[in-house]
Coordinates of C-alpha atoms in Angstrom, one line a residue:
X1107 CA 28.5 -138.0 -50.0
X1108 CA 26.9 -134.6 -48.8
X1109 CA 27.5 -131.3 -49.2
X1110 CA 27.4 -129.4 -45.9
X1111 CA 26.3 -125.8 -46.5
X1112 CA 27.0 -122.3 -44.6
X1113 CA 23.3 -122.2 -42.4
X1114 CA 21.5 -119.4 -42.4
X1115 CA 21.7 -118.1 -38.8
X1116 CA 18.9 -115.4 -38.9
X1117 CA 16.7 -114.0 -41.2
X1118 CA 18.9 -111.1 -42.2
X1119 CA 22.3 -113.2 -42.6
X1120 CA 23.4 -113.1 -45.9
X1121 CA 26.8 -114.0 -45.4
X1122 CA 29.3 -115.8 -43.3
X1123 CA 32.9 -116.5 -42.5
X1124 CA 34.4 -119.5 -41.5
X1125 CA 36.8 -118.3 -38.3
X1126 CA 37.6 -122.0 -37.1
X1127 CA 37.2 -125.3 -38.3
X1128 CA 36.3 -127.1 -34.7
X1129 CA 37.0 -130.7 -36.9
X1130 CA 39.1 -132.0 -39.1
X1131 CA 39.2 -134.3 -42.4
X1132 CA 38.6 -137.8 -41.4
X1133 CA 36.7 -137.0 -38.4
X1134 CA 33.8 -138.2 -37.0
X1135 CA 30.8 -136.5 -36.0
X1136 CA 27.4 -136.8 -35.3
X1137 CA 24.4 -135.0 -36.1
X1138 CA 24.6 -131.9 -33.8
X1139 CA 28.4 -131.9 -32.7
X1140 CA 30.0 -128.7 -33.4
X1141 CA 31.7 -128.4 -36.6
X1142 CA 32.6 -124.8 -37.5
X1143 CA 32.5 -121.2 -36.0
X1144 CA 31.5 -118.9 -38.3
X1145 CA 31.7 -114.7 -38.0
X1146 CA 28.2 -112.9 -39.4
X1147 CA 27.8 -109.3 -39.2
X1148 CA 26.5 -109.6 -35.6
X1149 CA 28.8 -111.6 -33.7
X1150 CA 30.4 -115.4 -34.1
X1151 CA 28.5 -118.2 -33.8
X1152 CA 28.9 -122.0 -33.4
X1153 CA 27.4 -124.0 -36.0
X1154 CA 26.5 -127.9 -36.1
X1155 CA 26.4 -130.8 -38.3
X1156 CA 23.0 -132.0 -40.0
X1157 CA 23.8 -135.7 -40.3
X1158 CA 26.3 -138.4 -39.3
X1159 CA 29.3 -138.9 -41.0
X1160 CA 33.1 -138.9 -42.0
X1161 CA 34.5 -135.2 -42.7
X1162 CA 35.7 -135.8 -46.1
X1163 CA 37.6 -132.2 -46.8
X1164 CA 37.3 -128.8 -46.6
X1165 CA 35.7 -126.7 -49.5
X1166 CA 36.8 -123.0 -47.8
X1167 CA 39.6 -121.7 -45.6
X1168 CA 39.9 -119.9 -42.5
X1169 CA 39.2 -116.6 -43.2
X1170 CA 36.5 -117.0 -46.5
X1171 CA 33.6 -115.2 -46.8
X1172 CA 30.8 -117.0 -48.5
X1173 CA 26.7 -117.1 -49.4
X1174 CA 24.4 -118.9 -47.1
X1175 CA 23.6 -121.6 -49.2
X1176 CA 27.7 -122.4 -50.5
X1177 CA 29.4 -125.5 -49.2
X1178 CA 31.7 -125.1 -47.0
X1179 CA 32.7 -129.3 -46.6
X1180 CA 31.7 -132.7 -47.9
X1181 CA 30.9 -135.4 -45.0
X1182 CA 31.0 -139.0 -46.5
X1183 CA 28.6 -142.0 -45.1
X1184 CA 29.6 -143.8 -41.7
X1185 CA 32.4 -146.2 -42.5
X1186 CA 29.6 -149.1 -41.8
X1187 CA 28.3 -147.9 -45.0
X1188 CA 30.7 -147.5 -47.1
X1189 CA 31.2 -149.9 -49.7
X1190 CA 34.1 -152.2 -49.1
X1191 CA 37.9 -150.9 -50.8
X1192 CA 38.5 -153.2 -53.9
X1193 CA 40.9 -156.0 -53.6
X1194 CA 44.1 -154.5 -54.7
X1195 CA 45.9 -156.8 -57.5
X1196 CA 48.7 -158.0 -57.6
X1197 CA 51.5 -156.9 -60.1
X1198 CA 52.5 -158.9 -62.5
X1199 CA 56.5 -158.8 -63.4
X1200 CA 58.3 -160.7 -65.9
X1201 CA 55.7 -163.7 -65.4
X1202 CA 56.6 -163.9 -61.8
X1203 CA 53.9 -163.6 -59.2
X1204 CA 54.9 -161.2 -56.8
X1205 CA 56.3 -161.7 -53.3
X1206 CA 53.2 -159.5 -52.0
X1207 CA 50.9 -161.7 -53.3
X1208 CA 51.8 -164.9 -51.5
X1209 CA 50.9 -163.3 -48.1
X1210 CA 47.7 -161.6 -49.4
X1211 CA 47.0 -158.9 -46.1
X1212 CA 43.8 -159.4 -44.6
X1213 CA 41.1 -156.0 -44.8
X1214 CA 41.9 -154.9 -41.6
X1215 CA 45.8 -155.3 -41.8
X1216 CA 45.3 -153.7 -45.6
X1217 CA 43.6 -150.7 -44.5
X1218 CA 46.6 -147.6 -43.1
X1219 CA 46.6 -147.1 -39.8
X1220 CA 45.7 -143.3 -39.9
X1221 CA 43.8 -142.0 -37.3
X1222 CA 42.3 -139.3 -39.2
X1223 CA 40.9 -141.7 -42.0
X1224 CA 39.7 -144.9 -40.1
X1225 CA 40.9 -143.9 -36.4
X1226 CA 38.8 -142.4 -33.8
X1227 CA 35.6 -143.6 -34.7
X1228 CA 33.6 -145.0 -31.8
X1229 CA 32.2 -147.7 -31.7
X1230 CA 28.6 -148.5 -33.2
X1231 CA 26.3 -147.7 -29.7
X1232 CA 29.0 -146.1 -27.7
X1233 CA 28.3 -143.2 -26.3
X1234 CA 29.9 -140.5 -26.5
X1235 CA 29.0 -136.7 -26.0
X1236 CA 30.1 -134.0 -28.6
X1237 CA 32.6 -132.1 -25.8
X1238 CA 33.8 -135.5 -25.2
X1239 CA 34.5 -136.1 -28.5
X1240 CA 36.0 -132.9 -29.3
X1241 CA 38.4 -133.0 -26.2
X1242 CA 39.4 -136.5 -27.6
X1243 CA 40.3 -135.2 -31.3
X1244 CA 42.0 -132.3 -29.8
X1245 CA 44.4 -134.7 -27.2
X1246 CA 44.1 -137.1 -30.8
X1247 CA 42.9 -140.1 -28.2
X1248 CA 40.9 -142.9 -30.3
X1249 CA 37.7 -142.5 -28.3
X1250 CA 36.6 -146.3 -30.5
X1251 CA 39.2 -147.7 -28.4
X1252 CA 38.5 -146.9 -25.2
X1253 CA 36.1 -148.5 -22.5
X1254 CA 33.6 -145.6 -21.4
X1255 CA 33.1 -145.6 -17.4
X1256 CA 30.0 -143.3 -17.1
X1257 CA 26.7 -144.4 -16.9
X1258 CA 25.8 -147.2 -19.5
X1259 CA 29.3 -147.2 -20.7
X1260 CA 29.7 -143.4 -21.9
X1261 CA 32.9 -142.2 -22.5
X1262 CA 33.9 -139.4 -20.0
X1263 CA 36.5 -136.4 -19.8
X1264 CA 38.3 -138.7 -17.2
X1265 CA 38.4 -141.7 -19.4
X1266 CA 40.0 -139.1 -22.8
X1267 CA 42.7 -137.6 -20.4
X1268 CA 43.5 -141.1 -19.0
X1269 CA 44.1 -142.3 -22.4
X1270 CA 46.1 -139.1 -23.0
X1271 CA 48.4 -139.2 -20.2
X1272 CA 48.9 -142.8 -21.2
X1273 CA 50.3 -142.1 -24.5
X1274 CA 51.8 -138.7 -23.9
X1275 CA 55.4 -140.4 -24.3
X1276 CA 54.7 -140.5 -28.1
X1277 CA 55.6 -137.4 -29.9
X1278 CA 52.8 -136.2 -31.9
X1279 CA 52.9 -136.2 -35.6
X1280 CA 54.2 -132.3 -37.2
X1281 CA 50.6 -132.3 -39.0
X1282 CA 49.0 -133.1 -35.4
X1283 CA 51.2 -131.4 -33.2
X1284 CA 49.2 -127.6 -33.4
X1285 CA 46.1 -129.7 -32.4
X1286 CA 47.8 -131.6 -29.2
X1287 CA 48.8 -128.1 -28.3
X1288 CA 45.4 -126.2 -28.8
X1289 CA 44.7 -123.2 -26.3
X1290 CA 41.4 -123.1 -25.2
X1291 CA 39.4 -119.9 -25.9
X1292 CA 37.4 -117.9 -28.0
X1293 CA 36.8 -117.5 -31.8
X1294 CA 37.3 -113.6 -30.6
X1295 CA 39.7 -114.2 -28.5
X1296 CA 42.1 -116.0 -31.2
X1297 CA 41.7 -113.6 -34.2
X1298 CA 42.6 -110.7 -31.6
X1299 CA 45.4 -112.1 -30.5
X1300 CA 46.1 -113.2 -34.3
X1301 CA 45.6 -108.9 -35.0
X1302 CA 48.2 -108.0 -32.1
X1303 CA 50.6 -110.7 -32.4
X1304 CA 49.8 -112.3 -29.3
X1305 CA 51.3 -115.9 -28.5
X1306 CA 48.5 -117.7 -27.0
X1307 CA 50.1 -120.6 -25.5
X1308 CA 51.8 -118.3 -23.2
X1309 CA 48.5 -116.2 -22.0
X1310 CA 46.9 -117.3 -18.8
X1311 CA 43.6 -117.9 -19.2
X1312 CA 40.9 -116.2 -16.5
X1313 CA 37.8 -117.9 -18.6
X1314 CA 35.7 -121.0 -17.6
X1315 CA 38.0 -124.0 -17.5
X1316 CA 41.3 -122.0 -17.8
X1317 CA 40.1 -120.4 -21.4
X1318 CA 41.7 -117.4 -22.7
X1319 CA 39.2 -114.6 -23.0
X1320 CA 39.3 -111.6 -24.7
X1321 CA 40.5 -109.6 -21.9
X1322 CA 43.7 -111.9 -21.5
X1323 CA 45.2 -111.3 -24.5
X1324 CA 44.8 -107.5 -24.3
X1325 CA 46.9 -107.7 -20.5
X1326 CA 49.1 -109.7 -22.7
X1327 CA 50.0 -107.1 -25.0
X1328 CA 53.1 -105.7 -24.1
X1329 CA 53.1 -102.0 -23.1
X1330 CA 53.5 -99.4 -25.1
X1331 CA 55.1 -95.7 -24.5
X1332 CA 53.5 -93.3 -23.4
X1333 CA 54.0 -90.7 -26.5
X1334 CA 52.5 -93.3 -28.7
X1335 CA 54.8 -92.5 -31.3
X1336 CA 56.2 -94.9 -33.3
X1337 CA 58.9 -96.6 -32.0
X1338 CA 57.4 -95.7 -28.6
X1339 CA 57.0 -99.8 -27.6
X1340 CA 61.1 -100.1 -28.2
X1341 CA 63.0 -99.3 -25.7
X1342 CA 66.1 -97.1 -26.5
X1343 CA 69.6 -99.0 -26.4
X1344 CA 72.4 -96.9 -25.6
X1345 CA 76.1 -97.7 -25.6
X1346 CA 77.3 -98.5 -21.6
X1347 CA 79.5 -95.0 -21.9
X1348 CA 76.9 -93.3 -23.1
X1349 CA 74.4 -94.3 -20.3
X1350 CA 72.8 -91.4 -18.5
X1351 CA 72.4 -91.6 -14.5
X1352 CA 69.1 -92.4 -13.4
X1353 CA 67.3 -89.2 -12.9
X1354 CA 66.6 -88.6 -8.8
X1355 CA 62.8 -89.2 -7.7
X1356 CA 60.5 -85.9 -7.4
X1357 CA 57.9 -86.1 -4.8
X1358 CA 54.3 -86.1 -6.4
X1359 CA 51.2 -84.6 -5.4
X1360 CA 48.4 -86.8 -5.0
X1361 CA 46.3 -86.9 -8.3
X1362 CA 49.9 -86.2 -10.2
X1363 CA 51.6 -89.6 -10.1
X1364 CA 53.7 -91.0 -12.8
X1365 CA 52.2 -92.8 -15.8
X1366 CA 52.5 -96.5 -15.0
X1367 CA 53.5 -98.8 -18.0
X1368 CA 49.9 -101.2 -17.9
X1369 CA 49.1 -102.4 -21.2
X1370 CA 46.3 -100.5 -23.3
X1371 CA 44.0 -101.2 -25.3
X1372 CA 46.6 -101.2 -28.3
X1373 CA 45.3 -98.9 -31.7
X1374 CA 44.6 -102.5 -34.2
X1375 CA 42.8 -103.8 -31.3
X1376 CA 40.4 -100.2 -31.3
X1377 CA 40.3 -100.3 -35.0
X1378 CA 39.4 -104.4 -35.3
X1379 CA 37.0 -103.4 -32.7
X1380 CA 35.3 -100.5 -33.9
X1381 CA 35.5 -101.9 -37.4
X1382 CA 33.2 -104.8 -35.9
X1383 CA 31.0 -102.4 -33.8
X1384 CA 30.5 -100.5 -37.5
X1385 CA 29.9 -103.8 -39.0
X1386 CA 27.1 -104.7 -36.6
X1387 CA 25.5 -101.1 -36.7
X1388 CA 25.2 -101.5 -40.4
X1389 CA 23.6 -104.8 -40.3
X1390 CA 21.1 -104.4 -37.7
X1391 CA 20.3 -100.5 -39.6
X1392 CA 19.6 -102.5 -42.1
X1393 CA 17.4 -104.9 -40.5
X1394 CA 15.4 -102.3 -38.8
X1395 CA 15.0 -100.4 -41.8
X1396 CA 13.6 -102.9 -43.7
X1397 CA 11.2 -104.1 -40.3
X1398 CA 9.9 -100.9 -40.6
X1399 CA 9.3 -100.4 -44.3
X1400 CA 7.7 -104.4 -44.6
X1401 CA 5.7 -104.3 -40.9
X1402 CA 2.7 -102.1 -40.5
X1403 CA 3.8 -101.1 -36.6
X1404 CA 1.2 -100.8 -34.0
X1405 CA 2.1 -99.9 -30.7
X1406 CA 0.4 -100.3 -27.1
X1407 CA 2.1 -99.9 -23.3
X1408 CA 0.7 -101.0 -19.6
X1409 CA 1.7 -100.1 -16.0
X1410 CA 2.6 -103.8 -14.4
X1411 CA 1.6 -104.0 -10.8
X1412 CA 4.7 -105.6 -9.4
X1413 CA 3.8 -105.5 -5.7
X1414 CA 2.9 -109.0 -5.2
X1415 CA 5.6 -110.7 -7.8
X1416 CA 8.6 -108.8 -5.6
X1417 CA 7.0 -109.4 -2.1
X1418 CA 7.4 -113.0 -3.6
X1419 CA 10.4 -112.6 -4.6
X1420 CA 12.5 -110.6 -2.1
X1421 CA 10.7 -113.8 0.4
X1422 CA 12.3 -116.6 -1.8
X1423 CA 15.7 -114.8 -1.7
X1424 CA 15.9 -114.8 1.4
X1425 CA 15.8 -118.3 1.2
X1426 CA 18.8 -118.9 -1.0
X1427 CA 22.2 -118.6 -1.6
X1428 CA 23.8 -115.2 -3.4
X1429 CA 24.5 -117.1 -6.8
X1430 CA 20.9 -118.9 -6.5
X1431 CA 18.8 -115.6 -6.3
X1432 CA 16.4 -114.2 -8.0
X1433 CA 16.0 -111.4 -10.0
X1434 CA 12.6 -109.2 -11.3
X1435 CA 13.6 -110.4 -15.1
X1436 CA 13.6 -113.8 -14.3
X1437 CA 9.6 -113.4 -13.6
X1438 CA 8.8 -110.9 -16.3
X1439 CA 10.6 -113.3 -19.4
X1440 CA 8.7 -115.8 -17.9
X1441 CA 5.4 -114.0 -17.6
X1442 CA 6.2 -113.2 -21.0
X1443 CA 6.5 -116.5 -22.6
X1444 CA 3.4 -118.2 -20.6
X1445 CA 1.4 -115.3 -22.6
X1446 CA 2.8 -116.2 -25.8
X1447 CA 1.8 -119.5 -25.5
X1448 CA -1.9 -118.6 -24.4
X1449 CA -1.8 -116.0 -26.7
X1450 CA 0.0 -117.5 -30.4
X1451 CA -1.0 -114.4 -32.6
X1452 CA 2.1 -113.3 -31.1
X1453 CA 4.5 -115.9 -31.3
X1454 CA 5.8 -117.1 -34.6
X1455 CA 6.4 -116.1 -38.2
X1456 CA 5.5 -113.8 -41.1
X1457 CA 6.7 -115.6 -44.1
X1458 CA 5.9 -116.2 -48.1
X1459 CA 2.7 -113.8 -46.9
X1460 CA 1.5 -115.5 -44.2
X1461 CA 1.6 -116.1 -40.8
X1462 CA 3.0 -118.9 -39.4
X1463 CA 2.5 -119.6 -35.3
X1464 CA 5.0 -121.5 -33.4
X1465 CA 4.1 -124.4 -31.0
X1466 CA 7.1 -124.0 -28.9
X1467 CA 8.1 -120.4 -27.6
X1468 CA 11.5 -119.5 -27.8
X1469 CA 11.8 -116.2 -26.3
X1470 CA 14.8 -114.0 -28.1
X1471 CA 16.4 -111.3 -24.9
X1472 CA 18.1 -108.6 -26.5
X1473 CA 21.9 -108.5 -25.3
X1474 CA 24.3 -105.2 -25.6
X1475 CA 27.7 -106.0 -26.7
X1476 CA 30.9 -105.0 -25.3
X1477 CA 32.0 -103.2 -28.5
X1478 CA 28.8 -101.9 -29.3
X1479 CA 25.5 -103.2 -30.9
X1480 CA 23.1 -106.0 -29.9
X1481 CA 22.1 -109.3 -30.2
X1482 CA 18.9 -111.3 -29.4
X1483 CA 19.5 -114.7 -29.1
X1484 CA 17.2 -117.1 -28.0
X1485 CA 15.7 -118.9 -24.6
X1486 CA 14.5 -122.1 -25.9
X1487 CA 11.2 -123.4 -24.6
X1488 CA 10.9 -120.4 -21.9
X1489 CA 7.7 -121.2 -21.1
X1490 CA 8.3 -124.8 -20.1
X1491 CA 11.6 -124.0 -17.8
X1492 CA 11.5 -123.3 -14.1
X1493 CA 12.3 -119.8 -12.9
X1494 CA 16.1 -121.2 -11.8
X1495 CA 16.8 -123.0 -15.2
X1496 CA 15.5 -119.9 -17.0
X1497 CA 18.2 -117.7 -14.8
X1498 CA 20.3 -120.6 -16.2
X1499 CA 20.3 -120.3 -19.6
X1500 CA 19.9 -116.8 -19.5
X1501 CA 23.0 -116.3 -17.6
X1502 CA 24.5 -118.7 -20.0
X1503 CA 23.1 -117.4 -23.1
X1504 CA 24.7 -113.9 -22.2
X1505 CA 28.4 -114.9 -21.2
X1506 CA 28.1 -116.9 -24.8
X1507 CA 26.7 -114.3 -26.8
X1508 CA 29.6 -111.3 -25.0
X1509 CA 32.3 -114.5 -25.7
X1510 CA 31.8 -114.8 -29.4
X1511 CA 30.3 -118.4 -28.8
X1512 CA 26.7 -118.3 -29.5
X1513 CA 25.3 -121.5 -31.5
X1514 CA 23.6 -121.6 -35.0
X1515 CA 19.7 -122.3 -33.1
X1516 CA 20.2 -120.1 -30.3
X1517 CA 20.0 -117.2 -33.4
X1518 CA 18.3 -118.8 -35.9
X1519 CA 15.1 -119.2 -34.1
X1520 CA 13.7 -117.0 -31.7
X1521 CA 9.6 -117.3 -31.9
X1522 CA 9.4 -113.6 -29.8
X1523 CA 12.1 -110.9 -28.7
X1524 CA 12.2 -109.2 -25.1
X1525 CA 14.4 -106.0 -24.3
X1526 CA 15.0 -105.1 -21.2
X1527 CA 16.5 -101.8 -20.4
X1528 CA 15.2 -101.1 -16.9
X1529 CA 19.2 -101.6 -15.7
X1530 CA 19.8 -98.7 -17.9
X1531 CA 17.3 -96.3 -15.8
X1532 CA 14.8 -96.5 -19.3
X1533 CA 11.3 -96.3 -18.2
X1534 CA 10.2 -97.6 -21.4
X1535 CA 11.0 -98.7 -24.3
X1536 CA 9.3 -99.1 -28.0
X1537 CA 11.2 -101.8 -29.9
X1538 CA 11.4 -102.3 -34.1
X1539 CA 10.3 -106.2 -34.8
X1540 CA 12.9 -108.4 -36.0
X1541 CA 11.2 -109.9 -38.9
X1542 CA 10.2 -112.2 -39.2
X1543 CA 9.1 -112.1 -35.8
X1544 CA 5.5 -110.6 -35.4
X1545 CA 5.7 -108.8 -32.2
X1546 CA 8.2 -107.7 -29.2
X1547 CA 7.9 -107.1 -25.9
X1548 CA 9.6 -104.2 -23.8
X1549 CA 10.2 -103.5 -20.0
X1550 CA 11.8 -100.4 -17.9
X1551 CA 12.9 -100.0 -14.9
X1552 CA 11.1 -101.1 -12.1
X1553 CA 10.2 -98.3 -9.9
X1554 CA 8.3 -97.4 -6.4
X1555 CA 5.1 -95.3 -7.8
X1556 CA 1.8 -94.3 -6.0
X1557 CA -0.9 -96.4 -7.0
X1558 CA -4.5 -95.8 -6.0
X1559 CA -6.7 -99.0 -4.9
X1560 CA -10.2 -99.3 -3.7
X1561 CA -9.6 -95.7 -2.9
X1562 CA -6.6 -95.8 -1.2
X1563 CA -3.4 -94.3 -2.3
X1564 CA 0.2 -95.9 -1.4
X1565 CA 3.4 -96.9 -2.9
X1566 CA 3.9 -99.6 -5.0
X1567 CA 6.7 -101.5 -7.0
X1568 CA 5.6 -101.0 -10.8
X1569 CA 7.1 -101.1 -14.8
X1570 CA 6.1 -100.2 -17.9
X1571 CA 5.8 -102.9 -20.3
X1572 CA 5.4 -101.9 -24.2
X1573 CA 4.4 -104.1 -27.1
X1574 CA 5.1 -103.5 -30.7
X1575 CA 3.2 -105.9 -33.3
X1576 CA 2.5 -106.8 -36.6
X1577 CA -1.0 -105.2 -37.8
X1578 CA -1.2 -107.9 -40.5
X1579 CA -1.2 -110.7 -37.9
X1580 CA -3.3 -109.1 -34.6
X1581 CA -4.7 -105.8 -33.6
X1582 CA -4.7 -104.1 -30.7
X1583 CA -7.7 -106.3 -28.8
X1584 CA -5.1 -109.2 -29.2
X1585 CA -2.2 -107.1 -28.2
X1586 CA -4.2 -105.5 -25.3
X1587 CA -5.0 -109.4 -24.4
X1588 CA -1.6 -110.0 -24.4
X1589 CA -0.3 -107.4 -21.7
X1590 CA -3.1 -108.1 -19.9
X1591 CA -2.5 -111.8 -19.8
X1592 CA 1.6 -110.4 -18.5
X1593 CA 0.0 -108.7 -15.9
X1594 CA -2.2 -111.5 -14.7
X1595 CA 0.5 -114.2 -14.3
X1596 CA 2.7 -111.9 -12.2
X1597 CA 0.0 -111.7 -9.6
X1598 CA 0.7 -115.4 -8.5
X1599 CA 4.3 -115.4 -9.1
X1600 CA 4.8 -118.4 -7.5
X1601 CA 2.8 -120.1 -10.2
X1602 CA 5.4 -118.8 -12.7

């Protein structure tokens, strides 16, 4: 039996809370399904198993705040390897064998038919992928049972709602029945409706798939009045002889109309939220204090010549779809991790006094929240992806991180951090390290500047790009290397 711990999901993280359990005792799950979505100081984030296994129990509730390092659940060995049940004996009454005992039950009729504790376990090979899985314990289909019709056998969506809709004449058990009925949305999404006393099975969800997002449940909260008094939200009920004629419409001037009864942004939801936007302004004031107090800073800036990487890419746009284009980011996180890669004295780790490179670059992009604060999860293997499945995951990585659904590796591991606040109108920007990161890079806004060349002078598209480093690891010959390197590769952009 192992002890499954609460990860540490970034090198400031002391704590975490468990906000969902995404599993439940007697489930299956392989190393990397999703188990648990836990809230840190900075936003909630997914976290995954570390082996296979049985979930044996719960250690903490909903709701607990713990150390990194406490267990949280205990997952058993795979059924295969557990040792066999002893053979239950008979009783002995009065001399008299018992009744039970002259039709001894064979293992398999002897063990209880409970799905949670021998149930839904595929099959030794099958295939089966971790949404897969989850959708199946949430519809409470055996996915062990079922015959997968994907490639190589693997069990699809199709083949878990078949198997649903087959069954769905059986009422579900009272302990089941709150999973059968889940809702699906967001860790966020759920405690926020928990706050307001929102009933989510009633909230249509706008999200991906139908999910309820944040925004739902606040149109769900019914309106309030307009004097915001207490009491306001209940509507006044007056005896029949005691009802007043309805007052006769007054014409309005334009700009003067009549408060309309839409739901607000209620005062727990502005309190939950700025309590949250504090939280996260502590923690990363904390970080960035301590960055600056550990890290000996050194600071350097270049003007990138962008002329021939927009020419490029305002050409390739032209060539796709809206959704499929382009944007000037997409080729400066990439330029960005191909000079990490050529350049590793800026792409790794300062830890137990010593650097540490990274092989692999996973390039962190600093991401504003919606209440307030920032996040930098990571790209992983940016320097290996093509400029569309960079827009991708960055795309994806940003809807996940505003959602509340980042995963444990997406913040655990970032090798470098970008920020990019060009949208904003910054021209530049110096950025703090997050140790223990050794360096990060900074862009502005990409402008139209006179630039002089082989004595000519004209307009050109240009940005600033900063670097701020670790003096311990490289100095500024390195650094300089490193913007220059930037610079180079978005020359041939269509090498990126």
């Amino acid at each position: 039996m192992a002890e499954f711990r609460m990860p540490s999901l970034g090198a400031d993280m002391e704590h975490g809370k468990v906000v969902e359990w995404l599993v439940k005792p007697g489930d299956y799950v392989h190393k990397g399904d999703l188990v648990a979505a836990v809230d840190t100081d900075k936003t909630v984030m997914d976290i995954e198993s570390f082996e296979d296994g049985v979930v044996a129990e719960f250690l903490v509730d909903i709701g607990d705040t713990v150390q990194v390092g406490t267990p949280i659940a205990r997952i058993t060995a795979t059924p295969a390897e557990l040792p066999p049940p002893p053979a239950p004996q008979p009783p002995l009454t009065s001399g008299r064998i018992s009744p039970d005992a002259r039709s001894p039950l064979t293992a398999k009729e002897a063990t209880p038919a409970h799905p949670g504790a021998t149930g839904g376990h595929p099959e030794p090979g099958a295939k089966v992928p971790p949404p897969v899985r989850h959708l199946a314990h949430t519809l409470g289909v055996d996915v062990g049972r079922l015959s997968g019709s994907g490639a190589g056998g693997e069990v699809t969506r199709a083949d878990v709602e078949r198997a649903a809709a087959a069954s769905g004449t059986r009422a579900p058990e009272p302990a089941t029945a709150p999973e059968a009925h889940r809702v699906r949305s967001s860790p966020l999404a759920r405690r926020l409706a928990a706050e307001l006393g929102v009933d989510l099975p009633v909230v249509t969800g706008t999200g991906p798939g139908g999910a309820v997002t944040e925004e739902d449940v606040l149109a769900a909260v019914p309106p309030r009045g307009r004097s915001g008094e207490p009491g306001a939200d209940k509507p006044a009920e007056a005896p029949p002889s005691e009802a007043r004629p309805p007052a006769p419409a007054q014409p309005t001037a334009p700009g003067n109309a009549p408060e309309k009864a839409l739901p607000a942004a209620p005062r727990q939801e502005r309190a939950a939220a700025g309590s949250k936007a504090e939280s996260l302004r502590q923690a990363i004031g904390a970080l960035m204090s301590r960055s600056k107090k550990e890290i000996p800073h050194y600071y350097l800036a270049t003007t990138l010549d962008l002329a021939a990487a927009m020419a490029w890419m305002q050409a390739a746009n032209q060539q796709r779809p809206v959704t499929a284009r382009l944007v000037p980011s997409a080729l400066l996180l990439k330029a960005t991790a191909l000079a990490a890669k050529e350049v590793p004295d800026m792409n790794g780790f300062f830890t137990r006094g010593a650097f540490q490179p990274s092989s692999a670059v996973h390039l962190g992009v600093a991401v504003a929240l919606r209440h307030g604060g920032i996040v930098a999860p990571a790209v992983h293997d940016a320097d290996t992806l093509t400029l569309d499945d960079l827009m991708e995951q960055l795309r994806g990585l940003v809807s996940r991180a505003r959602a509340g659904r980042l995963q444990r590796a997406e913040m655990a591991d970032p090798t470098i951090t970008v920020t990019n606040l060009g949208d904003l109108g910054v021209e530049s920007v110096y950025g703090v390290i997050y140790p223990p990161q050794v360096a990060m890079v900074g862009f502005g806004k990409v402008l139209e500047q006179p630039w002089a060349h082989s004595g000519m002078l004209g307009i050109r598209h240009a940005a600033t790009a900063t670097l701020s480093a670790d003096h311990r690891v490289s100095d500024g010959l390195r650094g300089g290397r490193f913007l220059a390197r930037i610079d180079e590769l978005l020359q041939t952009p269509e090498d990126l």
